[in-house]
Amino acid sequence: AQSVTQPDIHITVSEGASLELRCNYSYGATPYLFWYVQSPGQGLQLLLKYFSGDTLVQGIKGFEAEFKRSQSSFNLRKPSVHWSDAAEYFCAVDLVRGKLQFGAGTQVVVTP
Amino acid sequence: DTAVSQTPKYLVTQMGNDKSIKCEQNLGHDTMYWYKQDSKKFLKIMFSYNNKELIINETVPNRFSPKSPDKAHLNLHINSLELGDSAVYFCASSQGTGSVRYTFGSGTRLTVV
């Protein structure tokens, strides 16, 4: 069955430290891949997306993600986190006809 | 200038009531969606409409009925509300039946008491 897995439910990181959020998918072909961020009480904001081409994708707010076909992964990274990066992060794949399947989310807590 | 707007933002209602959530987009998109985010923050698609035609209908109880009067609007009507319907409901839109320009609304937090 098609699935999106975010292995880390919760990550705590110090301000200024690097951040990596993991995402693995199980799908027959290479799907369209997305990372969204949801701040407390807010909607979903698209950070970046991968459709094809360069496997290293740059997004907003200093985030980037790397698609690795061999590992069926699409991990999100940021070199230096800011307190405002504290939020819930969702990986998603487009299964078909715009039907997004989301991972369970990773909550990021940023400490001073 | 909100691209995808939902009303109301918060909705508290009693079990058994009927309520509607409205969604409007001004992006000129032709496809609109409803997603449900449960208490564990799990997001799942409920419906999608393309040019007012229903194209995705997940296993959602019949008490939920989407209505799309035109391409710019997709409303969600819920009959006989149950405690388990408490969630955040997100509307989204895209151009075409794909996720290239997916845009989400800010959500409607529904609480059934």
Short mmCIF file of C-alpha atoms in Angstrom, two decimals:
data_model
loop_
_atom_site.label_atom_id
_atom_site.label_comp_id
_atom_site.label_asym_id
_atom_site.label_seq_id
_atom_site.Cartn_x
_atom_site.Cartn_y
_atom_site.Cartn_z
CA ALA A 1 0.00 0.00 0.00
CA GLN A 2 1.14 3.52 -0.72
CA SER A 3 2.39 5.30 2.35
CA VAL A 4 4.36 8.26 3.61
CA THR A 5 6.42 7.81 6.73
CA GLN A 6 7.91 10.46 8.93
CA PRO A 7 9.86 8.42 11.50
CA ASP A 8 10.35 11.26 13.95
CA ILE A 9 7.25 12.42 15.77
CA HIS A 10 9.10 15.06 17.73
CA ILE A 11 12.50 16.75 17.34
CA THR A 12 14.09 19.27 19.66
CA VAL A 13 16.86 21.42 18.27
CA SER A 14 18.84 24.36 19.61
CA GLU A 15 18.54 27.69 17.88
CA GLY A 16 21.35 28.01 15.35
CA ALA A 17 21.82 24.27 15.03
CA SER A 18 21.11 22.30 11.90
CA LEU A 19 17.88 20.44 11.34
CA GLU A 20 17.04 17.38 9.29
CA LEU A 21 13.58 15.89 9.03
CA ARG A 22 13.16 12.50 7.49
CA CYS A 23 10.52 11.36 5.03
CA ASN A 24 10.19 8.02 3.29
CA TYR A 25 7.55 7.01 0.83
CA SER A 26 6.29 3.77 -0.54
CA TYR A 27 4.99 4.16 -4.06
CA GLY A 28 5.28 2.34 -7.36
CA ALA A 29 6.69 5.28 -9.27
CA THR A 30 8.38 8.49 -8.30
CA PRO A 31 5.58 10.69 -7.06
CA TYR A 32 5.46 14.42 -6.73
CA LEU A 33 6.85 15.21 -3.27
CA PHE A 34 6.17 18.10 -0.95
CA TRP A 35 7.07 19.54 2.40
CA TYR A 36 4.57 21.71 4.23
CA VAL A 37 4.87 23.62 7.49
CA GLN A 38 2.06 24.34 9.90
CA SER A 39 2.64 26.89 12.63
CA PRO A 40 0.41 26.64 15.73
CA GLY A 41 -3.16 27.51 14.86
CA GLN A 42 -2.25 28.22 11.27
CA GLY A 43 -2.83 26.67 7.89
CA LEU A 44 -0.41 24.76 5.72
CA GLN A 45 2.36 26.59 3.95
CA LEU A 46 4.32 24.97 1.13
CA LEU A 47 8.06 24.94 1.81
CA LEU A 48 9.18 23.18 -1.35
CA LYS A 49 8.29 20.53 -3.86
CA TYR A 50 9.96 18.02 -6.14
CA PHE A 51 8.57 16.95 -9.48
CA SER A 52 11.63 15.98 -11.50
CA GLY A 53 15.12 17.11 -12.40
CA ASP A 54 17.67 18.28 -9.86
CA THR A 55 17.30 16.12 -6.79
CA LEU A 56 18.30 18.93 -4.44
CA VAL A 57 15.41 21.34 -4.12
CA GLN A 58 15.56 24.78 -2.59
CA GLY A 59 12.56 26.17 -0.78
CA ILE A 60 11.47 29.13 1.23
CA LYS A 61 12.75 30.15 4.66
CA GLY A 62 16.18 28.65 3.96
CA PHE A 63 14.97 25.05 3.69
CA GLU A 64 16.15 22.50 1.18
CA ALA A 65 15.29 18.88 0.52
CA GLU A 66 17.04 16.07 -1.27
CA PHE A 67 15.26 13.37 -3.21
CA LYS A 68 16.99 10.00 -3.14
CA ARG A 69 15.31 7.49 -5.40
CA SER A 70 17.35 4.56 -4.12
CA GLN A 71 16.21 5.21 -0.57
CA SER A 72 12.69 6.41 -1.43
CA SER A 73 13.43 9.41 0.73
CA PHE A 74 12.85 13.13 0.60
CA ASN A 75 14.53 14.60 3.66
CA LEU A 76 14.21 18.22 4.64
CA ARG A 77 17.16 20.22 5.94
CA LYS A 78 18.00 23.62 7.26
CA PRO A 79 21.57 24.60 8.16
CA SER A 80 20.68 26.93 11.05
CA VAL A 81 17.27 27.02 12.66
CA HIS A 82 15.56 30.08 14.03
CA TRP A 83 13.08 30.17 16.88
CA SER A 84 10.37 30.92 14.32
CA ASP A 85 10.96 27.49 12.73
CA ALA A 86 9.17 25.83 15.64
CA ALA A 87 6.18 24.22 13.98
CA GLU A 88 4.74 20.98 12.65
CA TYR A 89 6.25 19.75 9.40
CA PHE A 90 4.47 17.47 6.99
CA CYS A 91 5.84 15.48 4.10
CA ALA A 92 3.32 14.68 1.38
CA VAL A 93 3.09 12.85 -1.93
CA ASP A 94 0.68 13.39 -4.77
CA LEU A 95 -0.78 9.94 -5.39
CA VAL A 96 -3.06 10.77 -8.30
CA ARG A 97 -5.26 13.59 -9.51
CA GLY A 98 -4.09 15.98 -6.83
CA LYS A 99 -4.82 13.60 -3.98
CA LEU A 100 -2.16 14.44 -1.43
CA GLN A 101 -1.19 11.78 1.08
CA PHE A 102 0.47 13.21 4.15
CA GLY A 103 2.86 11.77 6.66
CA ALA A 104 1.97 11.93 10.33
CA GLY A 105 4.03 15.04 10.83
CA THR A 106 7.12 15.95 12.85
CA GLN A 107 6.87 18.53 15.58
CA VAL A 108 9.96 20.71 15.82
CA VAL A 109 10.75 22.47 19.08
CA VAL A 110 13.48 25.09 19.08
CA THR A 111 15.29 25.79 22.34
CA PRO A 112 17.30 28.94 23.10
CA ASP B 1 -6.29 39.37 -0.97
CA THR B 2 -6.63 35.95 0.66
CA ALA B 3 -6.19 33.28 -1.99
CA VAL B 4 -8.25 30.52 -0.33
CA SER B 5 -10.59 31.71 2.37
CA GLN B 6 -12.69 29.63 4.68
CA THR B 7 -15.52 30.69 6.93
CA PRO B 8 -15.98 30.40 9.76
CA LYS B 9 -12.53 30.05 11.28
CA TYR B 10 -13.96 28.52 14.44
CA LEU B 11 -17.22 26.65 14.86
CA VAL B 12 -18.56 25.23 18.10
CA THR B 13 -21.81 23.32 17.91
CA GLN B 14 -23.81 20.65 19.64
CA MET B 15 -24.14 17.04 18.63
CA GLY B 16 -26.93 16.42 16.18
CA ASN B 17 -26.80 19.85 14.60
CA ASP B 18 -26.27 20.54 10.90
CA LYS B 19 -23.54 22.98 9.92
CA SER B 20 -21.77 24.28 6.84
CA ILE B 21 -18.26 25.47 6.17
CA LYS B 22 -17.68 27.72 3.21
CA CYS B 23 -14.62 27.95 1.01
CA GLU B 24 -13.82 30.42 -1.72
CA GLN B 25 -10.72 30.85 -3.86
CA ASN B 26 -9.76 33.81 -6.01
CA LEU B 27 -6.86 32.15 -7.81
CA GLY B 28 -8.82 31.13 -10.87
CA HIS B 29 -8.17 27.47 -10.07
CA ASP B 30 -10.56 24.84 -11.36
CA THR B 31 -10.06 22.18 -8.71
CA MET B 32 -10.91 22.40 -5.03
CA TYR B 33 -10.48 20.01 -2.13
CA TRP B 34 -11.49 19.34 1.44
CA TYR B 35 -9.07 17.81 3.92
CA LYS B 36 -9.65 16.80 7.51
CA GLN B 37 -6.98 17.10 10.20
CA ASP B 38 -7.82 15.07 13.27
CA SER B 39 -6.76 15.60 16.86
CA LYS B 40 -3.46 13.81 16.19
CA LYS B 41 -2.81 16.25 13.33
CA PHE B 42 -3.21 13.53 10.72
CA LEU B 43 -4.34 15.04 7.41
CA LYS B 44 -6.57 13.12 5.05
CA ILE B 45 -8.34 14.10 1.87
CA MET B 46 -12.12 13.95 1.89
CA PHE B 47 -13.30 15.29 -1.46
CA SER B 48 -12.18 17.09 -4.56
CA TYR B 49 -14.10 18.84 -7.29
CA ASN B 50 -12.89 19.77 -10.75
CA ASN B 51 -15.04 22.25 -12.64
CA LYS B 52 -17.88 21.51 -10.25
CA GLU B 53 -17.58 17.77 -10.87
CA LEU B 54 -16.82 15.43 -7.99
CA ILE B 55 -13.60 13.53 -8.78
CA ILE B 56 -12.36 12.29 -5.42
CA ASN B 57 -14.69 10.96 -2.79
CA GLU B 58 -12.90 9.14 -0.02
CA THR B 59 -14.70 6.89 2.43
CA VAL B 60 -16.45 9.72 4.19
CA PRO B 61 -19.79 9.26 5.99
CA ASN B 62 -22.84 10.29 4.00
CA ARG B 63 -23.47 12.98 6.59
CA PHE B 64 -20.77 14.97 4.80
CA SER B 65 -21.92 16.53 1.57
CA PRO B 66 -19.75 18.86 -0.50
CA LYS B 67 -21.39 21.36 -2.78
CA SER B 68 -19.71 23.33 -5.52
CA PRO B 69 -21.95 26.04 -6.94
CA ASP B 70 -19.16 27.25 -9.19
CA LYS B 71 -15.42 26.75 -9.72
CA ALA B 72 -14.51 29.31 -7.09
CA HIS B 73 -16.54 27.82 -4.26
CA LEU B 74 -16.64 24.49 -2.48
CA ASN B 75 -18.77 24.27 0.61
CA LEU B 76 -18.94 21.42 3.09
CA HIS B 77 -22.23 20.61 4.73
CA ILE B 78 -22.31 18.23 7.67
CA ASN B 79 -25.54 16.71 8.96
CA SER B 80 -26.17 15.24 12.39
CA LEU B 81 -22.81 16.23 13.80
CA GLU B 82 -21.02 13.74 16.03
CA LEU B 83 -18.27 14.19 18.58
CA GLY B 84 -15.84 12.47 16.23
CA ASP B 85 -16.36 15.16 13.63
CA SER B 86 -14.36 17.55 15.78
CA ALA B 87 -11.32 18.42 13.71
CA VAL B 88 -9.73 21.10 11.61
CA TYR B 89 -11.07 21.15 8.07
CA PHE B 90 -8.87 22.58 5.34
CA CYS B 91 -9.97 23.71 1.95
CA ALA B 92 -7.45 23.79 -0.89
CA SER B 93 -7.39 24.57 -4.56
CA SER B 94 -5.19 23.81 -7.56
CA GLN B 95 -5.09 24.38 -11.27
CA GLY B 96 -5.99 21.13 -12.90
CA THR B 97 -6.26 17.82 -11.11
CA GLY B 98 -2.70 17.95 -9.92
CA SER B 99 -0.71 19.41 -7.12
CA VAL B 100 1.47 21.82 -9.07
CA ARG B 101 -0.10 24.93 -7.59
CA TYR B 102 -1.80 23.59 -4.52
CA THR B 103 -2.93 26.33 -2.11
CA PHE B 104 -4.48 25.68 1.28
CA GLY B 105 -6.86 27.80 3.27
CA SER B 106 -6.18 28.59 6.91
CA GLY B 107 -8.59 25.98 8.21
CA THR B 108 -11.84 25.80 10.15
CA ARG B 109 -11.65 24.37 13.64
CA LEU B 110 -14.88 22.49 14.30
CA THR B 111 -15.68 21.48 17.86
CA VAL B 112 -18.71 19.33 18.54
CA VAL B 113 -19.88 19.30 22.14
#
